[in-house]
Amino acid sequence: MRARVVRVALVAATVALVLLAVPLAVAVRYAFFADERGELERDAMAAVVQVGPDFSAGDPVELPSAQPGEALALYDTAARLRSGSGPATGGGAVHRALAGSVAQSQSDGQLVVAVPVSSGERVIGAIRASTGSRTVWTRVLWGWAALLALCLLALGAAVVVARKQAAALAAPLEALARTSLAIADGDLTARAGHSTIAEIDEVARAHNAMVTHLARLLEHERHFTANASHQLRTPLTGLQLGLEAALADPEADPRAALAEAAERSRHLDHTIDEVLRLARAGIGRLPLVANQPAGELLEAADRRWHGVFAGEGRRLTTVWEPEAGRLPVPGRTVDQILDVLLDNAHHHGQGTVTLTLRDLGTALALDVADEGTMPLDSRTIFERGIGDGSGIGLALARQLAGAAEGRLALASTAPTRFTLLLPLHEEG
């Protein structure tokens, strides 16, 4: 780009200089020749003063000294040389001067000016002043050389200015190219900087907006992958363990094992739907899901997790008032939040885990508590990557709660207690 800008500037400057220099060169030539003719005419006029009226009677006339390189000559009415330096017979310029007018001519390398000499109202002769045109051409060539030097100087200045402007134009584009390469190498934090050129700044802003959007899409995709992996691992493990336990016990009731497997598979299907809904919705409110009585969700969570805690010698208890258990909540969304909180209590909590459902009038409070302690700050515990695990579950649970117009908070750290608040709406 730099070379192209310089070339364009040079072409434009060259065209402008040619359009300016050619008329100037013609004007220089005309001015120098006109100046020389004027000088010859002034010298001829000065010589006319020296010619008296007795010249026509044959008296000799002494002409003034000519300028260096000039020749002065006096001709009679027959165009014959009578005094000075010149051809024996006058040429066309002398004949026109004898006719009563100042005449100019250029031939045989000579500039000639002829001025009539009058006595009374009668022309009695003519003064011829001449000089070699080579002298004038020398001055013209020197003028043209000076004009060429000025043009070259202007062209050189144009090159310097063009190179600086090319650098100023290319620098932000080169920086934008480096930013694009950095993004291509995986640095999604790279952004194009500000320049002094409005059009390039507009491109940079569009580029930054595009990168920001792509970064959000990639982050959303990574979150979807992490959410799917985190949420599907537990139900798949439970389904696998239940089937393996049924196969290992020859006296086990296959219908009970199949019923449990069917329930777990339905929960797995709901989990997949919820993760996909979250991925399609992105950031913001999730599409509405069917409501279910809160008590049914707690009973289902108890069935899924009772055996998990019992296998480690721990208890899982549920407490709710009958009226609170009949209140409607977003079924699948709350189901996923409960799984996250119970999984967190299973891996990081201690002792008995208690699920408590409370009716607050305008909202429903669901507490998940255990007998352990939470060493992390309540303000950072919901950030992804926090803690000694994957740091995904609690962040996902808070996102699900927010999408359902609820709020999930760490209500207590010793003992650990998480509280989910869900607003109550009239069913339509």
Short mmCIF file of C-alpha atoms in Angstrom, two decimals:
data_model
loop_
_atom_site.label_atom_id
_atom_site.label_comp_id
_atom_site.label_asym_id
_atom_site.label_seq_id
_atom_site.Cartn_x
_atom_site.Cartn_y
_atom_site.Cartn_z
CA MET A 1 0.00 0.00 0.00
CA ARG A 2 2.83 2.39 0.82
CA ALA A 3 4.33 2.05 -2.69
CA ARG A 4 0.92 2.47 -4.30
CA VAL A 5 0.19 5.66 -2.37
CA VAL A 6 3.61 7.05 -3.32
CA ARG A 7 3.05 6.16 -6.98
CA VAL A 8 -0.35 7.82 -7.04
CA ALA A 9 1.06 10.93 -5.39
CA LEU A 10 3.98 11.04 -7.86
CA VAL A 11 1.69 10.66 -10.87
CA ALA A 12 -0.60 13.41 -9.57
CA ALA A 13 2.32 15.72 -8.79
CA THR A 14 3.94 15.04 -12.18
CA VAL A 15 0.73 15.80 -14.06
CA ALA A 16 0.24 19.00 -12.06
CA LEU A 17 3.83 20.10 -12.64
CA VAL A 18 3.64 19.39 -16.38
CA LEU A 19 0.42 21.34 -16.69
CA LEU A 20 2.04 24.21 -14.83
CA ALA A 21 5.58 24.05 -16.23
CA VAL A 22 4.75 23.85 -19.95
CA PRO A 23 2.81 27.15 -20.03
CA LEU A 24 5.48 28.72 -17.80
CA ALA A 25 8.22 27.57 -20.19
CA VAL A 26 6.33 29.12 -23.13
CA ALA A 27 5.83 32.30 -21.11
CA VAL A 28 9.56 32.44 -20.25
CA ARG A 29 10.52 32.16 -23.91
CA TYR A 30 8.02 34.82 -24.97
CA ALA A 31 9.04 37.15 -22.13
CA PHE A 32 12.78 36.92 -22.90
CA PHE A 33 12.33 37.50 -26.62
CA ALA A 34 9.87 40.35 -25.97
CA ASP A 35 12.31 41.90 -23.51
CA GLU A 36 15.14 41.71 -26.04
CA ARG A 37 13.00 43.27 -28.78
CA GLY A 38 12.03 46.06 -26.41
CA GLU A 39 15.71 46.67 -25.64
CA LEU A 40 16.52 46.82 -29.37
CA GLU A 41 13.65 49.22 -29.97
CA ARG A 42 14.86 51.53 -27.15
CA ASP A 43 18.40 51.53 -28.56
CA ALA A 44 17.06 52.26 -32.06
CA MET A 45 14.95 55.12 -30.71
CA ALA A 46 18.02 56.53 -28.98
CA ALA A 47 19.88 56.36 -32.29
CA VAL A 48 17.04 58.13 -34.15
CA VAL A 49 17.65 61.20 -31.97
CA GLN A 50 21.22 61.40 -33.32
CA VAL A 51 20.02 61.66 -36.93
CA GLY A 52 19.44 65.28 -37.91
CA PRO A 53 17.33 66.66 -40.78
CA ASP A 54 20.49 67.26 -42.82
CA PHE A 55 20.90 63.51 -43.23
CA SER A 56 18.66 63.57 -46.31
CA ALA A 57 21.06 66.09 -47.90
CA GLY A 58 23.97 63.69 -47.59
CA ASP A 59 25.61 64.87 -44.38
CA PRO A 60 27.38 62.05 -42.49
CA VAL A 61 25.78 60.81 -39.24
CA GLU A 62 27.59 59.32 -36.28
CA LEU A 63 25.46 56.73 -34.48
CA PRO A 64 25.78 56.13 -30.72
CA SER A 65 27.73 53.14 -29.46
CA ALA A 66 25.68 49.92 -29.50
CA GLN A 67 25.28 47.60 -26.51
CA PRO A 68 27.54 44.54 -26.43
CA GLY A 69 26.21 41.98 -28.90
CA GLU A 70 24.05 44.54 -30.72
CA ALA A 71 24.50 46.26 -34.09
CA LEU A 72 23.07 49.66 -35.15
CA ALA A 73 22.77 50.75 -38.78
CA LEU A 74 21.29 53.76 -40.62
CA TYR A 75 19.56 53.31 -43.97
CA ASP A 76 18.34 55.93 -46.42
CA THR A 77 15.03 55.91 -48.21
CA ALA A 78 16.46 53.53 -50.81
CA ALA A 79 17.25 51.04 -48.04
CA ARG A 80 21.02 51.49 -48.59
CA LEU A 81 23.40 51.33 -45.63
CA ARG A 82 24.65 54.83 -44.83
CA SER A 83 26.21 54.33 -41.37
CA GLY A 84 26.78 51.74 -38.67
CA SER A 85 26.99 47.97 -38.84
CA GLY A 86 24.52 46.00 -40.88
CA PRO A 87 23.87 44.46 -44.29
CA ALA A 88 24.40 46.64 -47.37
CA THR A 89 20.73 46.69 -48.13
CA GLY A 90 18.02 46.64 -45.54
CA GLY A 91 15.67 43.68 -45.30
CA GLY A 92 11.97 43.49 -44.83
CA ALA A 93 12.04 45.16 -41.44
CA VAL A 94 13.83 48.24 -42.90
CA HIS A 95 11.37 48.48 -45.81
CA ARG A 96 8.44 48.42 -43.39
CA ALA A 97 10.11 51.05 -41.25
CA LEU A 98 10.60 53.25 -44.32
CA ALA A 99 6.86 52.91 -44.80
CA GLY A 100 6.45 54.72 -41.49
CA SER A 101 6.01 52.02 -38.79
CA VAL A 102 8.23 50.24 -36.30
CA ALA A 103 9.01 46.80 -37.68
CA GLN A 104 10.34 43.61 -36.08
CA SER A 105 11.63 40.43 -37.67
CA GLN A 106 13.63 37.30 -36.84
CA SER A 107 15.62 35.48 -39.49
CA ASP A 108 19.05 33.98 -40.06
CA GLY A 109 19.65 33.82 -36.33
CA GLN A 110 19.09 37.53 -35.88
CA LEU A 111 16.51 39.61 -34.02
CA VAL A 112 15.88 42.83 -35.93
CA VAL A 113 13.97 45.98 -34.97
CA ALA A 114 13.69 48.84 -37.50
CA VAL A 115 12.51 52.34 -36.51
CA PRO A 116 11.70 55.06 -39.06
CA VAL A 117 13.63 58.37 -38.99
CA SER A 118 11.34 61.32 -39.77
CA SER A 119 11.92 64.96 -40.55
CA GLY A 120 8.79 66.96 -40.36
CA GLU A 121 6.14 64.62 -41.64
CA ARG A 122 8.47 62.81 -44.07
CA VAL A 123 10.42 59.61 -43.48
CA ILE A 124 14.04 60.22 -44.44
CA GLY A 125 15.57 56.92 -43.30
CA ALA A 126 15.46 54.02 -40.87
CA ILE A 127 17.53 52.80 -37.92
CA ARG A 128 18.11 49.06 -37.80
CA ALA A 129 19.02 47.47 -34.43
CA SER A 130 19.88 43.77 -34.36
CA THR A 131 21.34 41.10 -32.11
CA GLY A 132 21.97 37.37 -32.36
CA SER A 133 19.06 35.20 -31.23
CA ARG A 134 21.53 32.71 -29.72
CA THR A 135 22.11 35.11 -26.83
CA VAL A 136 18.38 35.24 -26.12
CA TRP A 137 18.10 31.46 -26.41
CA THR A 138 20.88 31.12 -23.85
CA ARG A 139 18.87 33.18 -21.40
CA VAL A 140 15.74 31.17 -22.23
CA LEU A 141 17.57 27.90 -21.60
CA TRP A 142 18.84 29.17 -18.28
CA GLY A 143 15.29 30.14 -17.37
CA TRP A 144 14.04 26.72 -18.39
CA ALA A 145 16.79 25.10 -16.33
CA ALA A 146 15.73 27.10 -13.28
CA LEU A 147 12.11 26.10 -13.92
CA LEU A 148 13.13 22.43 -14.22
CA ALA A 149 15.07 22.67 -10.97
CA LEU A 150 12.02 24.09 -9.22
CA CYS A 151 9.89 21.29 -10.66
CA LEU A 152 12.35 18.65 -9.47
CA LEU A 153 12.45 20.28 -6.05
CA ALA A 154 8.65 20.27 -5.92
CA LEU A 155 8.62 16.64 -7.06
CA GLY A 156 11.08 15.71 -4.33
CA ALA A 157 8.95 17.47 -1.73
CA ALA A 158 5.94 15.60 -3.09
CA VAL A 159 7.80 12.29 -2.66
CA VAL A 160 8.66 13.12 0.97
CA VAL A 161 5.09 14.16 1.76
CA ALA A 162 3.70 11.13 -0.07
CA ARG A 163 5.93 8.75 1.88
CA LYS A 164 4.84 10.30 5.17
CA GLN A 165 1.19 10.16 4.19
CA ALA A 166 1.61 6.57 2.99
CA ALA A 167 3.13 5.65 6.34
CA ALA A 168 0.30 7.42 8.17
CA LEU A 169 -2.29 5.55 6.09
CA ALA A 170 -0.56 2.17 6.20
CA ALA A 171 0.32 2.14 9.92
CA PRO A 172 -3.26 1.63 11.25
CA LEU A 173 -3.97 -0.95 8.54
CA GLU A 174 -0.79 -2.83 9.40
CA ALA A 175 -1.76 -2.68 13.08
CA LEU A 176 -5.19 -4.04 12.15
CA ALA A 177 -3.51 -6.87 10.22
CA ARG A 178 -1.35 -7.71 13.25
CA THR A 179 -4.45 -7.71 15.45
CA SER A 180 -6.19 -10.07 13.02
CA LEU A 181 -3.20 -12.43 13.06
CA ALA A 182 -3.18 -12.37 16.86
CA ILE A 183 -6.87 -13.27 16.88
CA ALA A 184 -6.22 -16.03 14.35
CA ASP A 185 -3.57 -17.38 16.75
CA GLY A 186 -6.18 -17.58 19.51
CA ASP A 187 -5.85 -14.27 21.34
CA LEU A 188 -9.49 -13.19 21.47
CA THR A 189 -8.62 -10.25 23.71
CA ALA A 190 -6.74 -8.47 20.91
CA ARG A 191 -8.50 -5.35 19.65
CA ALA A 192 -7.72 -2.81 16.95
CA GLY A 193 -6.56 0.56 18.25
CA HIS A 194 -7.68 4.09 17.43
CA SER A 195 -6.14 6.05 14.57
CA THR A 196 -6.58 9.55 13.19
CA ILE A 197 -8.33 8.37 10.02
CA ALA A 198 -12.11 8.19 10.32
CA GLU A 199 -12.62 5.54 7.64
CA ILE A 200 -9.99 3.21 9.12
CA ASP A 201 -11.43 3.80 12.60
CA GLU A 202 -14.82 2.72 11.25
CA VAL A 203 -13.26 -0.50 9.92
CA ALA A 204 -11.50 -1.03 13.27
CA ARG A 205 -14.76 -0.57 15.19
CA ALA A 206 -16.54 -3.05 12.94
CA HIS A 207 -13.62 -5.47 13.33
CA ASN A 208 -13.69 -5.14 17.13
CA ALA A 209 -17.45 -5.64 17.20
CA MET A 210 -17.10 -8.76 15.08
CA VAL A 211 -14.35 -10.17 17.33
CA THR A 212 -16.39 -9.40 20.45
CA HIS A 213 -19.38 -11.20 18.99
CA LEU A 214 -17.23 -14.18 17.96
CA ALA A 215 -15.65 -14.30 21.41
CA ARG A 216 -19.10 -14.40 22.99
CA LEU A 217 -20.17 -17.16 20.65
CA LEU A 218 -17.05 -19.19 21.43
CA GLU A 219 -17.49 -18.61 25.15
CA HIS A 220 -21.14 -19.64 24.86
CA GLU A 221 -20.07 -22.78 23.01
CA ARG A 222 -17.48 -23.61 25.66
CA HIS A 223 -20.05 -23.06 28.38
CA PHE A 224 -22.51 -25.32 26.56
CA THR A 225 -19.93 -28.09 26.31
CA ALA A 226 -18.98 -27.72 29.96
CA ASN A 227 -22.63 -27.54 31.07
CA ALA A 228 -23.58 -30.61 29.07
CA SER A 229 -20.61 -32.58 30.39
CA HIS A 230 -21.30 -31.54 33.98
CA GLN A 231 -25.07 -32.12 33.94
CA LEU A 232 -25.05 -35.40 32.02
CA ARG A 233 -22.28 -37.08 33.97
CA THR A 234 -24.27 -37.62 37.19
CA PRO A 235 -27.51 -39.07 35.69
CA LEU A 236 -25.53 -41.27 33.32
CA THR A 237 -23.45 -42.57 36.21
CA GLY A 238 -26.59 -43.25 38.28
CA LEU A 239 -28.27 -45.04 35.38
CA GLN A 240 -25.18 -47.16 34.78
CA LEU A 241 -24.75 -48.05 38.47
CA GLY A 242 -28.42 -48.98 38.82
CA LEU A 243 -28.31 -51.33 35.83
CA GLU A 244 -25.01 -52.87 36.94
CA ALA A 245 -26.41 -53.46 40.44
CA ALA A 246 -29.47 -55.18 38.96
CA LEU A 247 -27.30 -57.38 36.77
CA ALA A 248 -25.00 -58.28 39.68
CA ASP A 249 -27.90 -59.40 41.90
CA PRO A 250 -29.63 -62.47 40.45
CA GLU A 251 -32.48 -62.15 42.95
CA ALA A 252 -33.20 -58.53 42.11
CA ASP A 253 -36.60 -57.67 40.72
CA PRO A 254 -35.98 -56.76 37.07
CA ARG A 255 -39.20 -54.75 36.87
CA ALA A 256 -38.05 -52.50 39.73
CA ALA A 257 -34.64 -52.08 38.09
CA LEU A 258 -36.26 -51.28 34.75
CA ALA A 259 -38.65 -48.82 36.38
CA GLU A 260 -35.77 -47.06 38.08
CA ALA A 261 -33.81 -47.04 34.81
CA ALA A 262 -36.83 -45.62 32.97
CA GLU A 263 -37.19 -42.83 35.53
CA ARG A 264 -33.49 -42.02 35.32
CA SER A 265 -33.60 -42.05 31.54
CA ARG A 266 -36.55 -39.64 31.60
CA HIS A 267 -34.58 -37.38 33.92
CA LEU A 268 -31.61 -37.66 31.57
CA ASP A 269 -33.86 -36.67 28.67
CA HIS A 270 -35.08 -33.64 30.66
CA THR A 271 -31.49 -32.73 31.46
CA ILE A 272 -30.56 -32.81 27.79
CA ASP A 273 -33.57 -30.64 26.91
CA GLU A 274 -32.67 -28.12 29.62
CA VAL A 275 -29.04 -27.87 28.51
CA LEU A 276 -30.13 -27.39 24.90
CA ARG A 277 -32.67 -24.75 25.91
CA LEU A 278 -29.98 -22.91 27.81
CA ALA A 279 -27.65 -23.09 24.82
CA ARG A 280 -30.29 -21.82 22.40
CA ALA A 281 -31.39 -19.01 24.70
CA GLY A 282 -27.87 -17.73 25.35
CA ILE A 283 -27.73 -14.91 27.88
CA GLY A 284 -31.12 -13.83 29.08
CA ARG A 285 -34.46 -15.32 29.99
CA LEU A 286 -35.07 -18.93 29.00
CA PRO A 287 -38.17 -19.93 27.09
CA LEU A 288 -41.00 -20.91 29.40
CA VAL A 289 -41.25 -24.52 30.58
CA ALA A 290 -44.11 -26.42 32.13
CA ASN A 291 -44.74 -25.86 35.83
CA GLN A 292 -44.79 -28.68 38.33
CA PRO A 293 -45.73 -28.82 42.01
CA ALA A 294 -42.65 -28.12 44.09
CA GLY A 295 -43.31 -31.16 46.32
CA GLU A 296 -43.14 -33.53 43.33
CA LEU A 297 -39.71 -32.13 42.42
CA LEU A 298 -38.38 -32.69 45.94
CA GLU A 299 -39.72 -36.26 45.98
CA ALA A 300 -38.09 -36.98 42.63
CA ALA A 301 -34.79 -35.48 43.83
CA ASP A 302 -35.00 -37.61 46.98
CA ARG A 303 -35.45 -40.76 44.89
CA ARG A 304 -32.47 -39.90 42.68
CA TRP A 305 -30.05 -38.94 45.45
CA HIS A 306 -31.14 -40.98 48.46
CA GLY A 307 -29.12 -44.01 47.42
CA VAL A 308 -26.08 -41.90 46.55
CA PHE A 309 -25.88 -40.40 50.04
CA ALA A 310 -26.86 -43.67 51.76
CA GLY A 311 -23.98 -45.40 50.01
CA GLU A 312 -21.60 -43.11 51.91
CA GLY A 313 -23.44 -43.41 55.23
CA ARG A 314 -25.07 -40.01 54.94
CA ARG A 315 -28.73 -39.02 55.14
CA LEU A 316 -30.92 -36.98 52.81
CA THR A 317 -34.09 -35.52 54.32
CA THR A 318 -36.82 -33.35 52.82
CA VAL A 319 -39.03 -30.93 54.75
CA TRP A 320 -41.96 -28.93 53.39
CA GLU A 321 -45.43 -27.83 54.27
CA PRO A 322 -48.25 -29.42 52.22
CA GLU A 323 -49.43 -26.02 50.94
CA ALA A 324 -45.91 -25.14 49.82
CA GLY A 325 -45.53 -28.52 48.10
CA ARG A 326 -48.49 -27.76 45.85
CA LEU A 327 -47.11 -24.43 44.60
CA PRO A 328 -46.08 -24.47 40.90
CA VAL A 329 -42.46 -23.88 39.84
CA PRO A 330 -40.57 -24.27 36.50
CA GLY A 331 -40.15 -28.05 36.67
CA ARG A 332 -37.11 -28.89 34.58
CA THR A 333 -35.21 -25.76 35.54
CA VAL A 334 -35.63 -26.35 39.28
CA ASP A 335 -34.82 -30.04 38.75
CA GLN A 336 -31.43 -29.09 37.27
CA ILE A 337 -30.69 -26.58 40.04
CA LEU A 338 -31.47 -29.22 42.68
CA ASP A 339 -29.15 -31.70 40.99
CA VAL A 340 -26.33 -29.15 41.00
CA LEU A 341 -26.84 -28.25 44.68
CA LEU A 342 -27.15 -31.89 45.77
CA ASP A 343 -24.10 -32.86 43.75
CA ASN A 344 -22.19 -30.00 45.40
CA ALA A 345 -23.32 -31.21 48.85
CA HIS A 346 -22.31 -34.76 47.92
CA HIS A 347 -18.78 -33.86 46.83
CA HIS A 348 -17.98 -30.91 49.10
CA GLY A 349 -20.41 -31.15 52.06
CA GLN A 350 -20.57 -33.30 55.17
CA GLY A 351 -23.18 -35.09 57.26
CA THR A 352 -26.91 -34.95 56.71
CA VAL A 353 -28.27 -33.03 53.70
CA THR A 354 -31.62 -31.33 54.20
CA LEU A 355 -34.00 -30.08 51.51
CA THR A 356 -36.41 -27.50 52.90
CA LEU A 357 -39.29 -25.85 51.04
CA ARG A 358 -40.77 -22.63 52.45
CA ASP A 359 -43.66 -20.44 51.30
CA LEU A 360 -42.79 -16.76 51.71
CA GLY A 361 -46.03 -15.44 50.26
CA THR A 362 -44.73 -13.76 47.11
CA ALA A 363 -41.87 -16.21 46.61
CA LEU A 364 -40.93 -19.80 47.25
CA ALA A 365 -37.68 -20.54 49.13
CA LEU A 366 -35.87 -23.83 48.61
CA ASP A 367 -32.92 -24.52 50.95
CA VAL A 368 -30.24 -27.15 50.43
CA ALA A 369 -28.14 -27.45 53.59
CA ASP A 370 -25.50 -29.85 54.95
CA GLU A 371 -23.35 -29.99 58.08
CA GLY A 372 -20.10 -28.91 56.44
CA THR A 373 -18.52 -25.51 55.99
CA MET A 374 -17.93 -23.48 52.85
CA PRO A 375 -14.42 -21.91 52.78
CA LEU A 376 -15.05 -19.76 49.70
CA ASP A 377 -16.38 -16.20 49.58
CA SER A 378 -20.09 -16.01 48.82
CA ARG A 379 -19.35 -13.33 46.20
CA THR A 380 -16.98 -15.53 44.17
CA ILE A 381 -18.32 -19.03 44.72
CA PHE A 382 -20.63 -18.75 41.71
CA GLU A 383 -17.84 -17.82 39.28
CA ARG A 384 -16.70 -20.42 36.79
CA GLY A 385 -13.42 -22.13 37.66
CA ILE A 386 -13.69 -21.36 41.38
CA GLY A 387 -13.03 -24.08 43.93
CA ASP A 388 -11.28 -27.41 43.78
CA GLY A 389 -13.71 -28.88 41.25
CA SER A 390 -14.58 -27.86 37.72
CA GLY A 391 -16.21 -24.63 38.91
CA ILE A 392 -19.15 -25.14 36.54
CA GLY A 393 -22.11 -26.43 38.54
CA LEU A 394 -22.82 -23.48 40.83
CA ALA A 395 -22.27 -20.99 37.99
CA LEU A 396 -24.73 -22.96 35.84
CA ALA A 397 -27.22 -23.16 38.71
CA ARG A 398 -27.15 -19.39 39.22
CA GLN A 399 -27.59 -18.85 35.48
CA LEU A 400 -30.59 -21.18 35.45
CA ALA A 401 -32.06 -19.42 38.49
CA GLY A 402 -31.66 -16.00 36.88
CA ALA A 403 -33.21 -17.23 33.63
CA ALA A 404 -36.23 -18.45 35.64
CA GLU A 405 -36.52 -14.97 37.26
CA GLY A 406 -35.22 -16.39 40.53
CA ARG A 407 -32.11 -15.89 42.63
CA LEU A 408 -29.63 -18.40 44.05
CA ALA A 409 -27.42 -17.35 46.96
CA LEU A 410 -25.11 -18.83 49.56
CA ALA A 411 -27.16 -18.11 52.68
CA SER A 412 -24.74 -19.62 55.20
CA THR A 413 -21.15 -20.90 55.22
CA ALA A 414 -21.09 -22.70 58.60
CA PRO A 415 -23.04 -24.85 58.14
CA THR A 416 -23.36 -24.61 54.38
CA ARG A 417 -26.77 -23.59 53.13
CA PHE A 418 -27.80 -22.51 49.63
CA THR A 419 -31.17 -20.78 49.13
CA LEU A 420 -33.11 -20.63 45.86
CA LEU A 421 -35.82 -17.95 45.71
CA LEU A 422 -38.49 -18.31 43.01
CA PRO A 423 -41.24 -15.72 42.48
CA LEU A 424 -44.78 -17.08 42.57
CA HIS A 425 -47.01 -16.34 39.55
CA GLU A 426 -50.65 -17.05 38.95
CA GLU A 427 -51.07 -19.95 36.59
CA GLY A 428 -52.72 -18.99 33.34
#
